[in-house]
Amino acid sequence: MDLLLHHGATSFLPQLSPDPKVAHFSQVTHIMEDLIASTKSQSATGPPPEPASSPSSPAALITRVKEFVKKYMSQPQYDASHDYNHILRVLALAEHILSIEQAANPSVFYDPTIVTLAALMHDVGDHKYQPTTILPGGSDDPITLVKTTLIDLGAPLCQARYVQTIVKSVSYSHEIRDPAHVRGVLLQHPELAIVQDADRLDALGAVGIGRTFTYTGAKGQRTDDGMQETIRHFEQKLERLVGMMKTGEGKRLAKERTQRLKVFQEWWEEENGMLMNMGR
């Protein structure tokens, strides 16, 4: 995971290039440069802020991470199914699940700052939205992007590594490919269960339905079956999520939201029934 070493506030950022294959690199560069400039401007007009890497100032780090993620998720390749509002919903769900799990499992230590950072950063470097060509070890290398970004925003190295490990293991596809690895990460990083459940809950229920159609439309995935292909996605993936939840509260909420998916499917089949009966 640790392919890059930190050598300064913007050391991992590439130079601007006209090559469209690395255009996304320059977008990350602009986001970081704007954020750093803003921080310097604030410092010049007031007392020096406490270093964000200080253990006593997690709020300052979280504020900077929120600013970065808001700009990062506003890039044109991201659509409304994966935007800053999605991040905020996942964060709210993670905070809710965390409060329940802390009370239900007092023997398990969950780091609230880790949960917040991982929820905020979980879609940074998402492979679905990355350029087709990614330079290993470059600023958009998903293996190191979260870690290097957090370090540049003031996080301690150990904290940045910890969050990177969680973010890398959040996705559904990653768990399907290597469930044993995810189980191993959960043993050492219990916060993964919180963030993973929160992200998956946002794929269910009314919001999940809206996000699924939005993603399909944004990607231009047209087939002869039209929107019916999106409905099949409910059965192929979304309805399986309830059985993959890790926390008690996540399971409870997933059951409620999965039921909403099933009700919607019943309405869909009823309203789309005549077309299906035509046998096209």
Coordinates of C-alpha atoms in Angstrom, one line a residue, residues 105-198:
N105 CA -20.4 -3.3 22.1
P106 CA -18.5 -1.4 24.8
S107 CA -15.6 -3.8 24.7
V108 CA -14.8 -2.8 21.1
F109 CA -12.9 0.4 20.5
Y110 CA -14.1 2.5 17.6
D111 CA -12.1 5.6 16.7
P112 CA -14.7 8.3 15.9
T113 CA -12.1 10.3 13.9
I114 CA -11.2 7.3 11.8
V115 CA -14.9 6.6 11.1
T116 CA -15.4 10.2 10.0
L117 CA -12.3 10.4 7.8
A118 CA -13.0 7.0 6.1
A119 CA -16.6 8.0 5.5
L120 CA -15.5 11.2 3.9
M121 CA -12.8 9.7 1.8
H122 CA -14.4 6.4 0.8
D123 CA -15.1 7.4 -2.8
V124 CA -11.8 9.2 -3.4
G125 CA -10.0 7.2 -6.1
D126 CA -13.1 5.1 -7.0
H127 CA -12.1 3.0 -9.9
K128 CA -15.5 3.5 -11.7
Y129 CA -14.6 7.2 -12.2
Q130 CA -10.9 7.1 -12.8
P131 CA -9.2 7.6 -16.2
T132 CA -8.4 4.5 -18.2
T133 CA -4.7 5.1 -17.7
I134 CA -3.4 5.5 -14.2
L135 CA 0.3 5.8 -13.4
P136 CA 1.3 3.5 -10.6
G137 CA 2.4 5.6 -7.7
G138 CA 1.0 8.7 -9.3
S139 CA -1.4 11.1 -7.5
D140 CA -4.4 9.2 -8.7
D141 CA -3.1 5.8 -7.9
P142 CA -6.0 4.5 -5.8
I143 CA -3.7 2.3 -3.7
T144 CA -2.1 5.4 -2.2
L145 CA -4.3 8.4 -3.1
V146 CA -6.2 8.5 0.2
K147 CA -3.1 8.1 2.3
T148 CA -1.1 10.8 0.5
T149 CA -4.0 13.2 0.4
L150 CA -4.6 12.9 4.2
I151 CA -0.9 13.4 4.9
D152 CA -0.8 16.5 2.8
L153 CA -3.9 17.7 4.7
G154 CA -2.1 17.2 8.0
A155 CA -2.9 13.7 9.2
P156 CA -0.2 11.6 10.9
L157 CA 1.2 8.9 8.7
C158 CA -0.2 6.0 10.9
Q159 CA -3.7 7.5 10.8
A160 CA -3.5 8.1 7.0
R161 CA -2.4 4.4 6.5
Y162 CA -5.2 3.2 8.7
V163 CA -7.9 5.1 6.8
Q164 CA -6.4 4.0 3.4
T165 CA -6.7 0.4 4.5
I166 CA -10.4 0.9 5.4
V167 CA -11.2 2.8 2.2
K168 CA -9.6 0.1 0.0
S169 CA -11.8 -2.6 1.6
V170 CA -15.2 -0.8 1.6
S171 CA -16.4 -1.7 -1.8
Y172 CA -18.9 -4.5 -2.6
S173 CA -16.8 -5.7 -5.6
H174 CA -13.6 -6.0 -3.4
E175 CA -15.4 -8.1 -0.8
I176 CA -16.9 -10.4 -3.5
R177 CA -13.4 -10.9 -5.0
D178 CA -11.7 -11.5 -1.7
P179 CA -14.0 -12.0 1.3
A180 CA -11.2 -13.5 3.4
H181 CA -9.1 -10.3 3.0
V182 CA -12.1 -8.2 4.2
R183 CA -12.6 -10.4 7.2
G184 CA -9.0 -10.0 8.1
V185 CA -9.1 -6.2 7.8
L186 CA -12.2 -6.1 10.0
L187 CA -10.3 -7.9 12.8
Q188 CA -7.7 -5.2 12.9
H189 CA -9.9 -2.2 11.7
P190 CA -13.4 -2.5 13.3
E191 CA -14.3 0.9 11.9
L192 CA -14.5 -0.7 8.5
A193 CA -17.8 -2.4 9.5
I194 CA -19.3 1.0 10.4
V195 CA -18.3 2.7 7.1
Q196 CA -19.0 -0.3 4.9
D197 CA -22.5 -0.7 6.3
A198 CA -23.2 3.1 5.9

